[in-house]
Short mmCIF file of C-alpha atoms and ligand atoms in Angstrom, two decimals:
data_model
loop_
_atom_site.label_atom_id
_atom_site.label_comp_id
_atom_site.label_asym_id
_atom_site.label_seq_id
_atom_site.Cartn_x
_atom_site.Cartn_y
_atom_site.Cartn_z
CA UNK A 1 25.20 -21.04 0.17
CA UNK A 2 21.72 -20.09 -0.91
CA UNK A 3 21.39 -19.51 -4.75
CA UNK A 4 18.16 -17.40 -5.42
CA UNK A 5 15.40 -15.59 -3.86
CA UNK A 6 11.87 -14.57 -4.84
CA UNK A 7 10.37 -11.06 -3.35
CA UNK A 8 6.26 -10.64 -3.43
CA UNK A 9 5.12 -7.08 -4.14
CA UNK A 10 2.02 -5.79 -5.72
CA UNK A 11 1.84 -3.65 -8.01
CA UNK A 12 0.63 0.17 -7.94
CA UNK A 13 2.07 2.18 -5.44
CA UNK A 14 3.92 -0.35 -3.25
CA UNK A 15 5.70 -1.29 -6.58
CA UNK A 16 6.48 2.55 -7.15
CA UNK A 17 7.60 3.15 -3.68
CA UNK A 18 9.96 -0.28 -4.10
CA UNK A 19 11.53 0.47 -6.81
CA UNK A 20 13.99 2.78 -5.80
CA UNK A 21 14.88 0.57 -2.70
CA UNK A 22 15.40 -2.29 -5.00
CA UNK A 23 17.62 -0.35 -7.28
CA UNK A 24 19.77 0.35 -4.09
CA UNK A 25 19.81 -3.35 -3.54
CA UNK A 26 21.81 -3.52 -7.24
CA UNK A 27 17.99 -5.18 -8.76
CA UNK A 28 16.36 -3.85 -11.44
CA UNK A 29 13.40 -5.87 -13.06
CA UNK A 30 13.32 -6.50 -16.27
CA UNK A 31 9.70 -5.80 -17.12
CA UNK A 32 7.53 -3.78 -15.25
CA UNK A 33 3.98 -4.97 -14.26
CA UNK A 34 2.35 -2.21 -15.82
CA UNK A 35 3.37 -3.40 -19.38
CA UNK A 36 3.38 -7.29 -19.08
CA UNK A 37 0.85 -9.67 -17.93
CA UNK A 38 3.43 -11.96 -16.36
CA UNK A 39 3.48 -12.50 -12.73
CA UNK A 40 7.49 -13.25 -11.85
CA UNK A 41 9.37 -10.99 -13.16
CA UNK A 42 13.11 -11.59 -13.78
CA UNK A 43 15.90 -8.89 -12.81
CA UNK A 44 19.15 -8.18 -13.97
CA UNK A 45 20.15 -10.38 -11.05
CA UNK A 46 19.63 -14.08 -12.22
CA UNK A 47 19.33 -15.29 -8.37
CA UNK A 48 16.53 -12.66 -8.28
CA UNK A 49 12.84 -12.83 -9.27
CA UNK A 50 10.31 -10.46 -8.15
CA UNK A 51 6.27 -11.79 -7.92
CA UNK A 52 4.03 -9.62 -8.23
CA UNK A 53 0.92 -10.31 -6.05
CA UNK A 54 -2.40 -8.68 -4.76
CA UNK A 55 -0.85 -6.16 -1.96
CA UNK A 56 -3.40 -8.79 0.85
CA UNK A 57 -1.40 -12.03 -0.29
CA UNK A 58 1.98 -10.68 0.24
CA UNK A 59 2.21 -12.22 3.80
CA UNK A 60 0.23 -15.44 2.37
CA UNK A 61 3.08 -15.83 0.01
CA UNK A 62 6.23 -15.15 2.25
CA UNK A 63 4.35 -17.51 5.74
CA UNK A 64 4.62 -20.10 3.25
CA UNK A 65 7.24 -19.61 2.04
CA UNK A 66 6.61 -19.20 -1.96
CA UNK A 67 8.04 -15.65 -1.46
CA UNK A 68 11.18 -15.45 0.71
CA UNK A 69 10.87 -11.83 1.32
CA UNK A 70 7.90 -9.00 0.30
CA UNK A 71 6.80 -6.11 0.89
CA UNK A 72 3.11 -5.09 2.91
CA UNK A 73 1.47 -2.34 4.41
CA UNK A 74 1.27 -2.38 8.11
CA UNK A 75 -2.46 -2.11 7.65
CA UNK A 76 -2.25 -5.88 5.46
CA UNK A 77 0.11 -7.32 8.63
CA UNK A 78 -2.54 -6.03 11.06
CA UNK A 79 -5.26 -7.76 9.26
CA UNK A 80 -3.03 -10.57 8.52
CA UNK A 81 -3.66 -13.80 11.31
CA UNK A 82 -0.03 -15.66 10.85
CA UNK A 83 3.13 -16.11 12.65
CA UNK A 84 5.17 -17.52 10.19
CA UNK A 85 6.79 -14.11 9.11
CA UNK A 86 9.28 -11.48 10.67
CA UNK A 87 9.09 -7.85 9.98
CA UNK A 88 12.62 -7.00 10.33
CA UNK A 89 12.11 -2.87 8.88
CA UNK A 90 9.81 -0.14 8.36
CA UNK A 91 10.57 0.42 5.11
CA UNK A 92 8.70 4.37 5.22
CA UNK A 93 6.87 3.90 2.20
CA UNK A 94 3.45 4.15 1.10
CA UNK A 95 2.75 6.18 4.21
CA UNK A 96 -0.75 6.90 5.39
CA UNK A 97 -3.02 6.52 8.61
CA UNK A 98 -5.88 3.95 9.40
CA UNK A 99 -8.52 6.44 10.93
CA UNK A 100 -12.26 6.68 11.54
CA UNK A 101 -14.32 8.96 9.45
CA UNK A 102 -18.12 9.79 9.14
CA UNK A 103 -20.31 12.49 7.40
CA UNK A 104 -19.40 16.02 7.61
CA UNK A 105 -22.82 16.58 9.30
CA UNK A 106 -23.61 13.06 10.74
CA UNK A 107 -26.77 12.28 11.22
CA UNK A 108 -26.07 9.34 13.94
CA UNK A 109 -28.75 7.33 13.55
CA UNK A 110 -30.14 5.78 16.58
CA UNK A 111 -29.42 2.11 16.35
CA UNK A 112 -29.44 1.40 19.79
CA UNK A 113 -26.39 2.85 21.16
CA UNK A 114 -24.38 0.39 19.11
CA UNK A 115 -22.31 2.51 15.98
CA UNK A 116 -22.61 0.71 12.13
CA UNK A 117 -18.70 0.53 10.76
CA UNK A 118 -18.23 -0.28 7.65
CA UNK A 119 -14.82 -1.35 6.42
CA UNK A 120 -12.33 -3.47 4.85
CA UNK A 121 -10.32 -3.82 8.09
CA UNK A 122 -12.31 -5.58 9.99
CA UNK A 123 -9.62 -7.02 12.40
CA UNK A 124 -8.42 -3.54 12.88
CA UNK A 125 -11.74 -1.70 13.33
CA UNK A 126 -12.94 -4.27 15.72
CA UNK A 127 -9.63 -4.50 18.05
CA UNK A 128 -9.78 -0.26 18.17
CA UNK A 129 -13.13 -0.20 19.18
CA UNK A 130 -12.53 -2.58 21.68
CA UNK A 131 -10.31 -0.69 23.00
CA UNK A 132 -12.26 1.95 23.11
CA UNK A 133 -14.76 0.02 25.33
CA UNK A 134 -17.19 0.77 22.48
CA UNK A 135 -20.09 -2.02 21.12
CA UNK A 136 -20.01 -1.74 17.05
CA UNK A 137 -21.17 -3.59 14.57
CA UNK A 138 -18.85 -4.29 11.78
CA UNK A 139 -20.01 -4.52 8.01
CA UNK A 140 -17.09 -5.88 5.79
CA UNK A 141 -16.67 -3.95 2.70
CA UNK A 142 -13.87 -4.37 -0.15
CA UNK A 143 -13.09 -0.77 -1.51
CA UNK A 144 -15.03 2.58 -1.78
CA UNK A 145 -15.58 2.55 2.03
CA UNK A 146 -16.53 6.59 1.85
CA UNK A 147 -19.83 5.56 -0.22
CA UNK A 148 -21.54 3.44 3.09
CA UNK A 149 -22.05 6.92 5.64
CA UNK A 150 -23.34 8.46 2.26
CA UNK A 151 -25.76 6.09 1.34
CA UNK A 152 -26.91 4.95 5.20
CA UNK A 153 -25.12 1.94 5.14
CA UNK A 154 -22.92 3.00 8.07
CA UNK A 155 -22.41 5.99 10.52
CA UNK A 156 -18.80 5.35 10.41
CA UNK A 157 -15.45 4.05 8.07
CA UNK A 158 -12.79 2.98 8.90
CA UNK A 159 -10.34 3.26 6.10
CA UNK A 160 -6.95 4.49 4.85
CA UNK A 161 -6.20 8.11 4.43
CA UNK A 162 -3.38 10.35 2.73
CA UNK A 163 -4.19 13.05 1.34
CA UNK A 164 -7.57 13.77 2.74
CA UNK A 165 -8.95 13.78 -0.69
CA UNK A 166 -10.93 10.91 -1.13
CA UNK A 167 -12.87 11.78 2.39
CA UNK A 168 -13.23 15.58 1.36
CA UNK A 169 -14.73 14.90 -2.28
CA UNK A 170 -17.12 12.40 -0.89
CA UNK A 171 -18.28 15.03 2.40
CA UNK A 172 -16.72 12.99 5.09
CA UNK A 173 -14.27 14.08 8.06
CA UNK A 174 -12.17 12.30 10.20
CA UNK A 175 -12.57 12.03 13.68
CA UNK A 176 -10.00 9.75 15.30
CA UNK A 177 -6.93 8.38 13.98
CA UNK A 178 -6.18 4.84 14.82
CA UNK A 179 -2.53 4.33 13.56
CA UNK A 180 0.12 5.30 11.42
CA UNK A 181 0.62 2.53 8.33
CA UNK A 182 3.88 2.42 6.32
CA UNK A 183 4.92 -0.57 4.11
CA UNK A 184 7.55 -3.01 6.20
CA UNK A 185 9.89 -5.98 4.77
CA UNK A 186 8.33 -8.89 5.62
CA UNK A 187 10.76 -12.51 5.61
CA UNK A 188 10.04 -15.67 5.65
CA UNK A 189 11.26 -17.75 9.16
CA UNK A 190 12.74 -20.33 7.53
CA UNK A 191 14.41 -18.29 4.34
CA UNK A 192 16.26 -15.75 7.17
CA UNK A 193 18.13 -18.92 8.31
CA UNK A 194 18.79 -20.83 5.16
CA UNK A 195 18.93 -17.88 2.81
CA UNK A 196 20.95 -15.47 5.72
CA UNK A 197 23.83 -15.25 3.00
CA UNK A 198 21.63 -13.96 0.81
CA UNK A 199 19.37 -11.67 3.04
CA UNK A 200 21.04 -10.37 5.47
CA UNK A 201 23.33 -7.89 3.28
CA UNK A 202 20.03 -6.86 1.68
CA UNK A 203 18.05 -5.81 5.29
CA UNK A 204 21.68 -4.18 5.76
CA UNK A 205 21.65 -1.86 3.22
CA UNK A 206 18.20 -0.96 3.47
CA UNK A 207 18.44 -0.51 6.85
CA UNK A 208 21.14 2.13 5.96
CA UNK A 209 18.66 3.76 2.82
CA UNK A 210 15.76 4.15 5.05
CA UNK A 211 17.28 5.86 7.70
CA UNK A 212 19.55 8.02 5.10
CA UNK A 213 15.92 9.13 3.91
P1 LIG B 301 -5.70 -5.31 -2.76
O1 LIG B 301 -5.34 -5.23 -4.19
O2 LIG B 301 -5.16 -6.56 -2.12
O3 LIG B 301 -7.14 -5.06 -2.45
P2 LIG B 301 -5.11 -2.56 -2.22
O4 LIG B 301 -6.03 -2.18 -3.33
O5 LIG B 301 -5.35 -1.98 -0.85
O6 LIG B 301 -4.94 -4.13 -2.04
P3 LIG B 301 -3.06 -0.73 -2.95
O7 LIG B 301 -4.15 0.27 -3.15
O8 LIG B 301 -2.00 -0.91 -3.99
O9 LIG B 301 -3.64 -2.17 -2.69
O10 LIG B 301 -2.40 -0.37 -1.56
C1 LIG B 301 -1.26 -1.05 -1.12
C2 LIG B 301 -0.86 -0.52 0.24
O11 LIG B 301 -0.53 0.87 0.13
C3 LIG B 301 -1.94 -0.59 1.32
O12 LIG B 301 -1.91 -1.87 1.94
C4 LIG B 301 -1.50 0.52 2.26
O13 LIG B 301 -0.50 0.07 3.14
C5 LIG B 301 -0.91 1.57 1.30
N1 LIG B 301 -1.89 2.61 0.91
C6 LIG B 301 -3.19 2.44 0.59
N2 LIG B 301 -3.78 3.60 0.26
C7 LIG B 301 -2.82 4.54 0.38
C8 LIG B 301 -2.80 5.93 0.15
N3 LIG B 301 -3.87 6.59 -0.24
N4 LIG B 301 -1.63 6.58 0.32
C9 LIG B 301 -0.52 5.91 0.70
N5 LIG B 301 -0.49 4.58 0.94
C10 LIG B 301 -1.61 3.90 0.78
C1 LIG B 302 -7.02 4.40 -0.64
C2 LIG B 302 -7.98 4.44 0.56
C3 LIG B 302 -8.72 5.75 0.34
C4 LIG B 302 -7.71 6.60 -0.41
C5 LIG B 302 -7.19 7.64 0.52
O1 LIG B 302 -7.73 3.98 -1.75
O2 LIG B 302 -8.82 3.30 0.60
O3 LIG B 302 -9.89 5.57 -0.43
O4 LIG B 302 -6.62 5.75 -0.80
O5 LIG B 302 -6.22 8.44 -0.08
P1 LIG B 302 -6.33 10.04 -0.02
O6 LIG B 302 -6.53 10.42 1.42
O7 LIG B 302 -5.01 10.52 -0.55
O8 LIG B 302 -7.48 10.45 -0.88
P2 LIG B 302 -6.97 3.55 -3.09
O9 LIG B 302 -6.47 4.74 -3.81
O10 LIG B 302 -5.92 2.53 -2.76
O11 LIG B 302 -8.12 2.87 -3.88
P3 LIG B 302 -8.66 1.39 -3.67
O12 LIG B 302 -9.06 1.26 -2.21
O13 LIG B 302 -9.83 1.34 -4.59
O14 LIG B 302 -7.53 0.46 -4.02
#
């Protein structure tokens, strides 16, 4: 019989999203990240700690098995070059789509025929356009991707979009989606055999919440 297990999450909205999935898994943590500095958290479950990590080392954690189980975006997994990790459910959360965006009124500079991307996805931007049969060049970025068409950095992002909001406010459109993204449950290989006492009844019932959603 196992005896504990650790689950990596970061905190912000995949901690939001988690928490009521967590609370139908009987754990509640004790502190919340917003209001302590400390990075495990303890639950009212003593065999259950919760880490709270940057949302890009949650697969980092659970490969190697410092994290049994977490929680990523599907846009974090795609990025993500390991194979020591299953992704046993779609947990539905923190929903959004990976797409392409430029200027309202692009200017498309002529650099040749080849398109300037900027983004923090380079894995993903590089494997669409690819597959689009398209040259790009790729300039990595690590957040406020909608300022690089602005400013002539790029002709095109690729980024994350919800809402719409952030494009609209900073004059940008979209003009291809490239995938759905949705937070999954990520486990550790070796943890779903040694710790299948303990993990199995969880991916259970949230196999059961997520599809009563
Ligand atoms: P890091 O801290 O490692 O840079 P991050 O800033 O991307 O990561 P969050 O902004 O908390 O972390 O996003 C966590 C996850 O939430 C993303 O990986 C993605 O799957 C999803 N996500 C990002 N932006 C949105 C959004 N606007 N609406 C819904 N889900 C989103
Ligand atoms: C994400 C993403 C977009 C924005 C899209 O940023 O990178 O900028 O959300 O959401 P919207 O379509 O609803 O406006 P986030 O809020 O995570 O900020 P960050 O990239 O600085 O973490």
């Amino acid at each position: 019989m196992s005896d504990n297990i650790t689950i990596a999450v970061s905190k912000g909205r995949i901690f939001k999203d988690a928490m009521p999935l967590l609370a139908a898994l009987d754990i509640y943590p004790t502190e919340a990240p917003e209001t302590t500095r400390k990075l495990i958290l303890e639950t009212n479950r003593p065999e259950v700690k919760i880490i709270i990590v940057r949302a890009t080392d949650v697969p980092t954690y659970v490969e190697y098995g410092a994290a049994d189980i977490g929680i990523a975006g599907k846009d974090v997994l795609l990025e993500y070059n390991g194979n020591g990790l299953y992704e046993p459910l779609d947990l539905k959360i923190a929903q959004c789509r990976m797409v392409v965006a430029e200027l309202k009124n692009s200017r498309n500079e002529d650099r040749g025929g080849r398109k300037r991307i900027a983004t923090k996805y380079v894995n993903i931007a590089r494997n669409y356009f690819a597959s689009q049969g398209k040259q790009v060049e790729i300039i990595k970025l690590y957040g406020s991707m909608e300022l690089a068409p602005v400013l002539g950095l790029a002709d095109q992002i690729v980024d994350l979009v919800d809402t719409g909001n952030t494009l609209k406010a900073n004059g940008l459109v979209e003009v291809e989606t490239i995938t759905d993204i949705s937070s999954r449950l990520i486990v550790n290989k070796g943890a779903m055999k040694m710790k299948n006492d303990l993990i199995k009844p969880m991916l259970e019932k949230l196999t059961e919440v997520v599809a009563a959603k």
